[in-house]
């Protein structure tokens, strides 16, 4: 099922429109307020600068003050009810904004801006914590992609509409007031259709002290190293994005020679690119949480951010160009491509990270971890603003700041991927498997969502563990022949994935004994363990006799057993028939069509090595 089918589902669509309308209203209000201050009130440049610089600080302040409290609310109480209260709060804020717009009352509008910051602060932990409750595991990436796309498009449209309405002579403030109140009311109406989302920690003891609770939330966020580094990756995305977006107005004016329409075009390209990248994540990841896309996204941000510097590093020759004149200028399409692809790779980067945090964090902590994420995001946004301002003060122009941010992205990415090798391991796996094969999966719904299970599969090629690793919805511990485990490059992947090397009893009894101990410990911890009971690669494409090791494992630890079969691998790259390792000839079946078939789980007392061999043979059919 396509991710767009979720837009027709009640468990997702009302929430999607509620959050998108909220993002639109927030953007429309903020931009209308800036237009009012800059063009409608006759303020001096100093006064306009004061208000426009104070506004972001007021909006971001609630994230520091109230994120921890918001995380507790989202865990302790039913989420849908909180969403409706938040939308009522938004209507009240927009009513005050209407008074401020019509009366040209900027201090009141700044108060409303602070209120909208509170609105986003409370809604944030619910926004991402409700998705794992409403969606299946296979829908999580697609759902996050839709939310990211919807948010980007809503912010962009809100910016254009907010600017345009406020600048209508005479009636701009009245139109802006009517729009923001109307959208807030429609958002509340959409929230009435969101299905209930029960509290995940109803017994949580509420802590009203925002400072001690902030410290506790940050400790919770740091408990899982991989999750915390994913949060750091998301926060870095906001740092990078803040620097980029903050420089765009100056870049548009000084380096592109454009007017306001070119600035709108630049923001549109970035937003559309991000939306497209977010939507592509589901297709590229095969509907699983694929953090292998994160290094790809980081690479793209650096590559095209750097190229943006080389595309136009000096001042524009002509100024005052509208968007059409800009597009007809020399070198403009290179800039268009760079900005769009920066946005697209940003989608590849941030969507898998959010899905990873949601899927890896226990349900009773997701909201508080998201709250911790929001606190760190806000901190990095403030640091990015100060960093960009400092570089401007030192005389760096926008293209040079783009280059500095892009090079810093390399340093941060290497740091994160060194701390958590799983990101790089998943990237290598994703690239290898998707380069060498075209894979179709059947029956993945049969894989248990939680708890231990023993997976058994036929063994056709050296790539079998990577193919399974890239397509199973849950991480699995692979038991593999120690000589395959030690293949250069792949050893890093297998070791990072905590694969279990095994040797024959005659080769190394100690390694064999240790492997069985590790298998039992993994199953005891509720993990998936995958074994290839043939004991080696097939020599002629047919399934060899399953050895009794599988029975030995189940005798000691009776867990559900899932039979799987790989089809179409015989004769492909890295199978024995055309192994590249022999270096005798090129493989005949590069990009082979491969199928993975997953059977329903069976109880341990219902299977034997012989019956599993027969079942895998049936699943495989006539293909090797």
Coordinates of C-alpha atoms in Angstrom, one line a residue:
X1 CA 0.0 0.0 0.0
X2 CA 1.3 3.5 -1.0
X3 CA 1.9 6.0 1.8
X4 CA -0.6 8.3 0.2
X5 CA -3.3 5.8 1.1
X6 CA -2.8 7.0 4.7
X7 CA -4.4 10.3 3.7
X8 CA -7.7 8.4 3.2
X9 CA -7.4 6.7 6.6
X10 CA -9.1 8.1 9.7
X11 CA -6.2 7.0 11.9
X12 CA -3.9 9.3 10.1
X13 CA -5.7 11.9 7.9
X14 CA -7.3 14.0 10.6
X15 CA -4.0 14.3 12.5
X16 CA -2.2 15.1 9.2
X17 CA -4.5 18.0 8.4
X18 CA -4.5 19.2 12.0
X19 CA -0.8 19.5 12.2
X20 CA -0.5 20.9 8.6
X21 CA -3.1 23.6 9.3
X22 CA -1.3 24.5 12.5
X23 CA 2.1 24.8 10.7
X24 CA 0.3 27.0 8.0
X25 CA -1.2 29.3 10.6
X26 CA 2.0 29.7 12.5
X27 CA 3.9 30.6 9.3
X28 CA 1.1 32.9 8.1
X29 CA 0.9 34.8 11.4
X30 CA 4.7 35.2 11.8
X31 CA 5.1 36.5 8.3
X32 CA 2.1 38.8 8.4
X33 CA 3.5 40.3 11.7
X34 CA 6.8 41.0 10.0
X35 CA 5.2 42.6 7.0
X36 CA 3.0 44.7 9.3
X37 CA 6.1 45.9 11.2
X38 CA 8.3 46.4 8.1
X39 CA 5.8 48.0 5.6
X40 CA 2.6 49.1 7.3
X41 CA 3.6 51.1 10.4
X42 CA 6.2 53.5 9.2
X43 CA 8.8 52.3 11.7
X44 CA 12.5 53.3 11.5
X45 CA 15.0 50.7 10.4
X46 CA 16.2 50.4 14.0
X47 CA 12.7 49.6 15.3
X48 CA 12.0 47.1 12.5
X49 CA 15.4 45.4 13.3
X50 CA 14.5 45.3 17.0
X51 CA 11.2 43.6 16.4
X52 CA 12.4 41.2 13.7
X53 CA 15.3 40.0 15.8
X54 CA 13.2 39.8 19.0
X55 CA 10.5 37.7 17.3
X56 CA 12.5 34.5 16.8
X57 CA 13.8 34.7 20.4
X58 CA 10.3 34.9 21.8
X59 CA 9.1 32.1 19.6
X60 CA 11.9 29.7 20.6
X61 CA 11.9 30.6 24.4
X62 CA 8.9 28.3 25.3
X63 CA 10.8 25.3 23.9
X64 CA 13.4 25.8 26.6
X65 CA 10.8 26.5 29.3
X66 CA 8.0 24.1 28.6
X67 CA 9.2 21.2 26.5
X68 CA 9.9 18.9 29.5
X69 CA 6.4 19.7 30.8
X70 CA 4.9 19.0 27.4
X71 CA 6.6 15.6 27.3
X72 CA 5.0 14.7 30.6
X73 CA 1.6 15.8 29.4
X74 CA 1.8 13.7 26.3
X75 CA 2.8 10.5 28.3
X76 CA 0.4 10.9 31.2
X77 CA -2.8 11.9 29.4
X78 CA -4.8 10.8 26.3
X79 CA -3.1 12.6 23.4
X80 CA -6.2 13.5 21.3
X81 CA -7.8 15.4 24.1
X82 CA -4.6 17.5 24.6
X83 CA -4.5 18.2 20.9
X84 CA -8.0 19.6 21.0
X85 CA -7.1 21.8 24.0
X86 CA -4.1 23.0 22.1
X87 CA -6.2 24.0 19.1
X88 CA -8.6 25.9 21.3
X89 CA -5.6 27.7 22.7
X90 CA -4.6 28.5 19.1
X91 CA -8.0 30.0 18.4
X92 CA -7.7 32.3 21.5
X93 CA -4.2 33.3 20.4
X94 CA -5.4 34.2 16.9
X95 CA -8.3 36.2 18.3
X96 CA -5.7 38.3 20.2
X97 CA -3.6 38.5 17.0
X98 CA -6.6 39.9 15.2
X99 CA -6.9 42.7 17.7
X100 CA -3.1 43.3 17.3
X101 CA -3.2 43.3 13.5
X102 CA -6.2 45.7 13.2
X103 CA -4.9 48.0 16.0
X104 CA -1.3 47.9 14.8
X105 CA -0.3 46.8 18.3
X106 CA 3.1 45.2 18.0
X107 CA 3.8 44.5 21.7
X108 CA 0.5 42.4 21.8
X109 CA 1.6 40.6 18.6
X110 CA 4.9 39.7 20.3
X111 CA 2.9 38.2 23.2
X112 CA 0.9 36.2 20.7
X113 CA 4.1 35.0 19.1
X114 CA 5.2 33.7 22.5
X115 CA 1.8 32.0 22.8
X116 CA 2.3 30.3 19.4
X117 CA 5.7 29.2 20.6
X118 CA 3.9 27.5 23.6
X119 CA 1.4 26.0 21.1
X120 CA 4.3 24.4 19.1
X121 CA 6.1 23.3 22.3
X122 CA 3.1 21.4 23.6
X123 CA 2.1 20.0 20.2
X124 CA 5.6 18.8 19.3
X125 CA 6.0 15.8 21.6
X126 CA 2.4 14.6 20.7
X127 CA 3.0 15.2 17.0
X128 CA 5.8 12.5 16.8
X129 CA 4.7 10.3 19.7
X130 CA 1.2 9.7 18.3
X131 CA 2.5 8.3 15.0
X132 CA 3.9 5.0 16.5
X133 CA 0.5 4.5 18.2
X134 CA -1.5 5.2 15.0
X135 CA 0.6 3.5 12.4
X136 CA 2.0 0.1 11.7
X137 CA 5.8 -0.4 11.7
X138 CA 5.8 -0.6 7.9
X139 CA 3.9 2.7 7.7
X140 CA 6.1 4.7 10.1
X141 CA 8.6 6.0 7.5
X142 CA 5.8 6.8 5.0
X143 CA 3.8 8.6 7.7
X144 CA 6.8 10.6 8.8
X145 CA 7.5 11.5 5.2
X146 CA 4.0 12.7 4.7
X147 CA 4.1 14.8 8.0
X148 CA 7.5 16.3 6.9
X149 CA 6.2 17.1 3.4
X150 CA 2.9 18.5 4.8
X151 CA 4.8 20.7 7.3
X152 CA 7.2 22.1 4.6
X153 CA 4.4 22.8 2.2
X154 CA 2.2 24.4 4.9
X155 CA 5.0 26.7 6.1
X156 CA 5.8 27.7 2.5
X157 CA 2.2 28.4 1.6
X158 CA 1.6 30.2 4.9
X159 CA 4.6 32.4 4.3
X160 CA 3.3 33.4 0.8
X161 CA -0.3 33.9 1.9
X162 CA 0.7 35.8 5.1
X163 CA 3.0 38.2 3.2
X164 CA 0.5 38.7 0.4
X165 CA -2.6 39.4 2.5
X166 CA -0.9 41.8 4.9
X167 CA 0.4 43.9 2.0
X168 CA -3.1 44.5 0.5
X169 CA -3.6 48.2 0.9
X170 CA -6.1 49.3 3.5
X171 CA -7.6 45.9 4.4
X172 CA -4.4 43.7 4.8
X173 CA -4.7 43.5 8.6
X174 CA -8.4 42.6 8.5
X175 CA -7.8 39.9 5.9
X176 CA -4.9 38.5 7.9
X177 CA -7.0 38.5 11.1
X178 CA -9.8 36.6 9.4
X179 CA -7.5 34.1 7.8
X180 CA -5.6 33.1 11.0
X181 CA -8.8 32.8 13.1
X182 CA -10.5 30.8 10.3
X183 CA -7.6 28.4 9.9
X184 CA -7.4 27.9 13.7
X185 CA -11.1 27.0 13.7
X186 CA -10.8 24.6 10.8
X187 CA -7.8 23.0 12.6
X188 CA -9.8 22.5 15.7
X189 CA -12.6 20.9 13.5
X190 CA -10.0 18.5 12.0
X191 CA -8.8 17.5 15.5
X192 CA -12.3 16.4 16.5
X193 CA -11.9 13.4 14.1
X194 CA -8.5 12.2 15.4
X195 CA -9.1 8.7 17.0
X196 CA -8.2 8.3 20.7
X197 CA -4.5 7.8 21.5
X198 CA -4.3 6.3 25.0
X199 CA -1.8 7.5 27.6
X200 CA 1.4 5.5 27.4
X201 CA 2.5 6.3 31.0
X202 CA -0.7 7.1 33.0
X203 CA 1.0 6.4 36.3
X204 CA 3.8 9.0 35.7
X205 CA 4.3 11.2 38.7
X206 CA 4.0 14.8 37.3
X207 CA 6.9 17.2 38.0
X208 CA 5.8 20.8 37.8
X209 CA 9.4 22.2 38.1
X210 CA 10.5 22.9 34.5
X211 CA 14.2 23.0 35.4
X212 CA 14.5 19.7 37.2
X213 CA 12.2 18.1 34.7
X214 CA 14.3 19.4 31.8
X215 CA 17.3 17.8 33.4
X216 CA 15.4 14.5 33.8
X217 CA 14.1 14.6 30.2
X218 CA 17.6 15.1 28.9
X219 CA 18.9 12.1 31.0
X220 CA 16.1 10.0 29.6
X221 CA 17.0 11.1 26.0
X222 CA 20.6 10.0 26.6
X223 CA 19.8 6.6 28.0
X224 CA 20.0 4.9 24.6
X225 CA 23.2 5.8 22.9
X226 CA 21.9 5.2 19.3
X227 CA 18.7 7.2 20.0
X228 CA 20.6 10.1 21.6
X229 CA 23.0 10.3 18.6
X230 CA 19.9 10.3 16.3
X231 CA 18.6 13.2 18.3
X232 CA 21.9 15.0 18.0
X233 CA 21.7 14.4 14.2
X234 CA 18.2 16.0 14.1
X235 CA 19.4 18.9 16.1
X236 CA 22.4 19.4 13.7
X237 CA 19.9 19.4 10.9
X238 CA 18.2 22.4 12.5
X239 CA 21.6 24.1 13.0
X240 CA 22.4 23.6 9.3
X241 CA 18.9 24.6 8.1
X242 CA 18.9 27.7 10.3
X243 CA 22.2 28.9 8.9
X244 CA 21.1 28.2 5.4
X245 CA 17.6 29.9 5.6
X246 CA 18.9 32.9 7.6
X247 CA 21.4 33.7 4.8
X248 CA 18.9 33.3 1.9
X249 CA 17.6 36.9 2.0
X250 CA 21.1 38.4 1.8
X251 CA 22.1 35.7 -0.7
X252 CA 19.1 36.6 -2.9
X253 CA 19.8 40.3 -2.8
X254 CA 23.6 40.5 -3.0
X255 CA 24.6 37.4 -4.9
X256 CA 21.6 36.6 -7.1
X257 CA 20.6 40.2 -7.6
X258 CA 17.0 39.2 -7.0
X259 CA 13.9 40.9 -5.5
X260 CA 11.4 39.5 -3.1
X261 CA 10.0 37.1 -5.8
X262 CA 13.4 35.5 -6.1
X263 CA 13.6 35.1 -2.3
X264 CA 10.2 33.4 -2.4
X265 CA 11.4 31.2 -5.3
X266 CA 14.6 30.2 -3.3
X267 CA 12.5 29.2 -0.3
X268 CA 10.0 27.4 -2.5
X269 CA 12.8 25.3 -4.1
X270 CA 14.2 24.3 -0.7
X271 CA 10.8 23.4 0.7
X272 CA 9.7 21.4 -2.4
X273 CA 13.0 19.6 -2.4
X274 CA 12.6 18.7 1.3
X275 CA 9.0 17.5 0.7
X276 CA 10.1 15.3 -2.3
X277 CA 13.0 13.8 -0.3
X278 CA 10.7 13.1 2.6
X279 CA 8.2 11.3 0.4
X280 CA 10.9 9.3 -1.4
X281 CA 12.2 7.8 1.9
X282 CA 9.4 5.2 2.0
X283 CA 10.2 3.9 -1.5
X284 CA 14.0 4.0 -1.0
X285 CA 13.8 2.3 2.4
X286 CA 11.3 -0.5 1.4
X287 CA 8.9 0.7 4.1
X288 CA 11.3 -0.1 6.9
X289 CA 13.1 2.3 9.2
X290 CA 16.3 2.6 7.1
X291 CA 18.9 4.7 8.8
X292 CA 21.3 3.9 5.9
X293 CA 19.7 6.9 4.2
X294 CA 21.1 9.2 6.8
X295 CA 24.8 9.1 5.6
X296 CA 23.4 9.6 2.0
X297 CA 21.5 12.6 3.2
X298 CA 24.6 14.0 5.0
X299 CA 26.7 13.5 1.8
X300 CA 24.2 15.3 -0.3
X301 CA 23.9 18.3 2.1
X302 CA 27.7 18.7 2.0
X303 CA 28.1 18.1 -1.8
X304 CA 25.4 20.5 -2.9
X305 CA 25.9 23.1 -0.1
X306 CA 29.6 23.3 -1.3
X307 CA 28.5 23.6 -4.9
X308 CA 26.2 26.4 -4.0
X309 CA 29.4 28.4 -3.0
X310 CA 31.1 27.7 -6.3
X311 CA 28.0 28.4 -8.3
X312 CA 27.8 32.1 -7.3
X313 CA 30.4 33.2 -4.8
X314 CA 30.7 36.8 -5.9
X315 CA 28.3 39.8 -6.0
X316 CA 25.6 39.9 -8.7
X317 CA 26.2 41.9 -11.8
X318 CA 22.6 43.1 -12.1
X319 CA 20.1 43.8 -9.3
X320 CA 16.4 44.0 -8.8
X321 CA 15.7 40.9 -11.0
X322 CA 12.3 39.2 -10.6
X323 CA 12.1 35.4 -10.5
X324 CA 11.6 35.1 -14.3
X325 CA 14.6 37.3 -15.1
X326 CA 16.7 35.4 -12.6
X327 CA 15.9 32.1 -14.2
X328 CA 16.9 33.4 -17.6
X329 CA 20.3 34.5 -16.3
X330 CA 23.6 32.6 -16.8
X331 CA 24.2 29.9 -14.2
X332 CA 20.8 30.3 -12.5
X333 CA 19.7 26.7 -13.2
X334 CA 22.8 25.3 -11.4
X335 CA 21.7 27.3 -8.3
X336 CA 18.1 26.0 -8.8
X337 CA 19.3 22.4 -8.8
X338 CA 21.6 22.9 -5.8
X339 CA 18.9 24.4 -3.7
X340 CA 16.4 21.8 -4.6
X341 CA 18.8 18.9 -4.0
X342 CA 19.9 20.4 -0.7
X343 CA 16.2 20.2 0.3
X344 CA 15.8 16.7 -1.1
X345 CA 18.9 15.3 0.8
X346 CA 17.6 17.1 3.9
X347 CA 14.5 14.9 3.6
X348 CA 16.7 11.8 3.3
X349 CA 18.6 12.9 6.4
X350 CA 15.9 13.9 8.8
X351 CA 12.9 11.6 8.1
X352 CA 14.7 8.3 8.9
X353 CA 16.2 9.9 12.0
X354 CA 12.7 10.8 13.4
X355 CA 11.4 7.3 12.4
X356 CA 14.4 5.7 14.1
X357 CA 13.8 7.7 17.4
X358 CA 10.1 6.7 17.4
X359 CA 10.7 3.0 16.6
X360 CA 13.7 2.5 19.0
X361 CA 12.3 4.3 22.0
X362 CA 10.0 2.5 24.4
X363 CA 6.4 3.7 24.0
X364 CA 6.2 5.1 27.6
X365 CA 9.1 7.4 26.9
X366 CA 8.7 8.6 23.3
X367 CA 7.0 11.9 24.1
X368 CA 9.7 12.8 26.7
X369 CA 12.5 11.8 24.3
X370 CA 10.9 14.0 21.6
X371 CA 10.6 16.8 24.2
X372 CA 14.4 16.3 24.9
X373 CA 14.9 16.5 21.2
X374 CA 13.0 19.8 21.0
X375 CA 15.1 21.3 23.8
X376 CA 18.3 20.4 22.0
X377 CA 16.8 21.6 18.6
X378 CA 16.0 25.0 20.2
X379 CA 19.5 25.2 21.6
X380 CA 21.2 24.5 18.3
X381 CA 18.9 27.0 16.5
X382 CA 20.0 29.7 18.9
X383 CA 23.7 28.7 18.5
X384 CA 23.2 28.7 14.7
X385 CA 21.7 32.2 14.8
X386 CA 24.6 33.5 16.9
X387 CA 27.1 31.6 14.7
X388 CA 25.7 33.1 11.5
X389 CA 25.6 36.6 13.0
X390 CA 29.2 36.3 14.1
X391 CA 30.3 35.2 10.6
X392 CA 28.4 38.1 9.1
X393 CA 30.1 40.5 11.5
X394 CA 33.5 39.1 10.5
X395 CA 32.8 39.9 6.9
X396 CA 31.8 36.5 5.5
X397 CA 29.2 36.7 2.8
X398 CA 26.4 34.2 2.4
X399 CA 28.2 31.8 -0.1
X400 CA 31.2 31.5 2.2
X401 CA 28.9 30.8 5.2
X402 CA 27.2 28.0 3.0
X403 CA 30.6 26.6 2.4
X404 CA 31.6 26.7 6.1
X405 CA 28.3 25.0 7.1
X406 CA 28.8 22.3 4.5
X407 CA 32.3 21.5 5.7
X408 CA 31.2 21.5 9.3
X409 CA 28.5 19.0 8.2
X410 CA 31.3 16.6 7.3
X411 CA 32.9 16.9 10.7
X412 CA 29.6 16.4 12.6
X413 CA 28.6 13.5 10.3
X414 CA 31.9 11.6 10.8
X415 CA 31.6 12.2 14.6
X416 CA 28.1 10.8 14.8
X417 CA 28.8 7.9 12.5
X418 CA 31.9 7.0 14.5
X419 CA 30.0 7.1 17.8
X420 CA 27.2 4.9 16.3
X421 CA 28.7 2.6 13.5
X422 CA 25.1 1.3 12.9
X423 CA 24.4 4.3 10.7
X424 CA 27.4 3.6 8.4
X425 CA 26.8 -0.1 8.5
X426 CA 23.2 0.4 7.4
X427 CA 24.4 2.7 4.6
X428 CA 26.9 0.2 3.3
X429 CA 24.3 -2.6 3.4
X430 CA 21.7 -0.4 1.7
X431 CA 24.1 0.6 -1.1
X432 CA 25.4 -2.9 -1.7
X433 CA 22.1 -4.7 -1.7
X434 CA 20.2 -2.0 -3.8
X435 CA 23.1 -1.8 -6.3
X436 CA 23.5 -5.6 -6.9
X437 CA 19.9 -6.8 -6.7
X438 CA 16.2 -5.9 -7.2
X439 CA 14.3 -7.5 -4.3
X440 CA 10.7 -8.3 -3.8
X441 CA 9.5 -9.4 -0.3
X442 CA 6.4 -11.5 0.3
X443 CA 5.0 -12.3 3.8
X444 CA 7.0 -9.8 5.9
X445 CA 3.8 -9.4 8.0
X446 CA 4.6 -12.9 9.4
X447 CA 7.7 -11.6 11.1
X448 CA 6.9 -11.2 14.8
X449 CA 6.7 -7.5 15.8
X450 CA 8.4 -8.2 19.2
X451 CA 9.8 -11.1 21.3
X452 CA 12.4 -13.7 20.4
X453 CA 12.2 -15.9 17.3
X454 CA 14.6 -18.2 15.4
X455 CA 14.7 -17.5 11.6
X456 CA 15.9 -20.2 9.3
X457 CA 16.7 -19.6 5.6
X458 CA 18.4 -21.4 2.7
X459 CA 22.0 -20.3 1.9
X460 CA 22.7 -19.4 -1.7
X461 CA 25.3 -16.6 -1.8
X462 CA 27.8 -14.7 0.3
X463 CA 25.4 -11.8 0.3
X464 CA 22.5 -13.6 2.0
X465 CA 23.0 -12.0 5.4
X466 CA 23.1 -8.5 3.9
X467 CA 20.0 -9.2 1.8
X468 CA 18.1 -10.3 4.8
X469 CA 19.5 -7.5 7.0
X470 CA 18.3 -4.9 4.4
X471 CA 14.8 -6.3 4.3
X472 CA 13.8 -7.6 7.7
X473 CA 11.7 -5.1 9.6
X474 CA 13.5 -5.9 12.9
X475 CA 17.3 -6.2 13.6
X476 CA 18.4 -9.8 13.6
X477 CA 21.6 -11.5 14.9
X478 CA 23.0 -13.6 12.0
X479 CA 24.9 -16.8 12.6
X480 CA 27.4 -17.2 9.8
X481 CA 30.4 -19.2 8.8
X482 CA 33.4 -17.4 10.3
X483 CA 35.3 -17.2 7.0
X484 CA 32.3 -15.2 5.5
X485 CA 32.2 -13.1 8.7
X486 CA 35.9 -12.1 8.1
X487 CA 35.5 -10.9 4.5
X488 CA 37.2 -7.5 4.3
X489 CA 34.7 -4.5 4.4
X490 CA 31.8 -6.9 5.1
X491 CA 33.5 -7.7 8.4
X492 CA 32.7 -4.2 9.6
X493 CA 29.1 -4.6 8.6
X494 CA 28.7 -8.0 10.2
X495 CA 30.5 -7.0 13.4
X496 CA 28.5 -3.8 13.8
X497 CA 25.3 -5.8 13.2
X498 CA 26.5 -8.2 16.0
X499 CA 26.6 -11.2 13.8
X500 CA 27.7 -14.4 15.4
X501 CA 30.6 -16.3 13.7
X502 CA 30.5 -20.0 13.8
X503 CA 32.9 -22.8 12.8
X504 CA 32.5 -26.5 12.3
X505 CA 33.1 -28.8 15.3
X506 CA 36.3 -30.2 13.6
X507 CA 37.6 -26.8 12.6
X508 CA 37.3 -25.0 15.9
X509 CA 35.1 -26.4 18.7
X510 CA 35.6 -23.4 20.9
X511 CA 34.2 -21.0 18.3
X512 CA 31.3 -23.4 17.7
X513 CA 30.5 -23.6 21.5
X514 CA 30.7 -19.8 21.8
X515 CA 28.3 -19.3 18.9
X516 CA 25.6 -21.5 20.5
X517 CA 26.0 -19.6 23.8
X518 CA 25.6 -16.3 22.0
X519 CA 22.5 -17.6 20.2
X520 CA 20.9 -18.6 23.4
X521 CA 21.7 -15.3 25.1
X522 CA 20.3 -13.3 22.2
X523 CA 17.0 -15.3 22.2
X524 CA 16.8 -14.9 26.0
X525 CA 17.0 -11.1 25.5
X526 CA 14.1 -11.2 23.1
X527 CA 16.1 -10.8 19.9
X528 CA 15.7 -12.3 16.5
X529 CA 18.4 -14.8 15.5
X530 CA 18.8 -16.0 11.9
X531 CA 20.6 -19.2 11.0
X532 CA 21.4 -21.0 7.7
X533 CA 21.0 -24.7 8.7
X534 CA 22.7 -26.1 5.6
X535 CA 26.0 -25.2 7.2
X536 CA 27.4 -23.6 4.0
X537 CA 26.6 -22.2 0.6
X538 CA 24.8 -24.4 -1.9
X539 CA 27.1 -25.9 -4.5
X540 CA 24.5 -26.6 -7.2
X541 CA 21.6 -24.4 -6.4
X542 CA 19.6 -27.0 -4.5
X543 CA 18.9 -27.0 -0.8
X544 CA 21.3 -29.1 1.2
X545 CA 20.4 -31.1 4.2
X546 CA 19.5 -29.0 7.3
X547 CA 21.8 -29.9 10.2
X548 CA 20.7 -30.7 13.7
X549 CA 22.1 -27.5 15.2
X550 CA 18.6 -25.9 14.8
X551 CA 17.1 -28.6 17.0
X552 CA 19.9 -28.1 19.5
X553 CA 19.1 -24.4 19.7
X554 CA 15.3 -25.0 20.1
X555 CA 15.8 -27.8 22.7
X556 CA 17.7 -25.4 24.9
X557 CA 15.5 -22.3 24.2
X558 CA 12.0 -23.1 22.7
X559 CA 11.0 -20.0 20.7
X560 CA 8.8 -19.5 17.6
X561 CA 10.5 -20.5 14.4
X562 CA 10.0 -18.6 11.1
X563 CA 11.0 -20.3 7.9
X564 CA 12.2 -18.1 5.0
X565 CA 13.4 -18.7 1.5
X566 CA 15.5 -16.8 -0.9
X567 CA 14.6 -17.2 -4.6
X568 CA 16.6 -16.2 -7.7
X569 CA 20.0 -15.8 -6.2
X570 CA 21.7 -18.8 -7.8
X571 CA 23.9 -17.5 -10.7
X572 CA 23.8 -13.9 -9.4
X573 CA 26.7 -11.9 -8.1
X574 CA 28.5 -13.5 -5.2
X575 CA 26.8 -16.9 -5.5
X576 CA 29.2 -19.9 -6.1
X577 CA 28.2 -20.3 -9.7
X578 CA 29.4 -16.9 -10.7
X579 CA 31.4 -15.8 -7.7
X580 CA 33.5 -12.7 -8.4
X581 CA 35.9 -14.1 -5.9
X582 CA 37.0 -16.8 -8.4
X583 CA 38.0 -14.0 -10.9
X584 CA 37.4 -16.4 -13.8
X585 CA 34.6 -14.5 -15.5
X586 CA 32.2 -11.6 -15.0
X587 CA 29.0 -12.5 -13.2
X588 CA 26.1 -13.1 -15.6
X589 CA 23.3 -11.8 -13.4
X590 CA 24.1 -8.4 -12.1
X591 CA 21.0 -6.6 -10.7
X592 CA 19.3 -10.0 -10.4
X593 CA 15.6 -10.2 -9.5
X594 CA 15.5 -11.7 -6.0
X595 CA 12.6 -12.7 -3.8
X596 CA 12.4 -13.2 -0.1
X597 CA 9.4 -15.3 1.2
X598 CA 8.6 -15.3 4.9
X599 CA 6.4 -18.1 6.3
X600 CA 4.1 -17.8 9.4
X601 CA 5.8 -18.6 12.7
X602 CA 5.5 -22.1 14.2
X603 CA 6.0 -23.3 17.7
X604 CA 9.3 -25.0 18.6
X605 CA 7.7 -28.3 19.4
X606 CA 6.1 -28.4 15.9
X607 CA 9.3 -28.4 13.9
X608 CA 12.4 -30.5 13.2
X609 CA 15.4 -29.9 11.0
X610 CA 13.8 -32.2 8.4
X611 CA 10.4 -30.5 8.5
X612 CA 12.0 -27.0 8.2
X613 CA 14.1 -28.1 5.3
X614 CA 11.0 -29.4 3.5
X615 CA 9.1 -26.1 4.3
X616 CA 11.9 -23.9 3.0
X617 CA 12.0 -26.1 -0.1
X618 CA 8.3 -25.5 -0.6
X619 CA 8.7 -21.7 -0.1
X620 CA 11.5 -21.6 -2.6
X621 CA 9.5 -23.4 -5.3
X622 CA 11.5 -24.1 -8.4
X623 CA 13.9 -21.2 -8.0
X624 CA 17.3 -21.2 -6.3

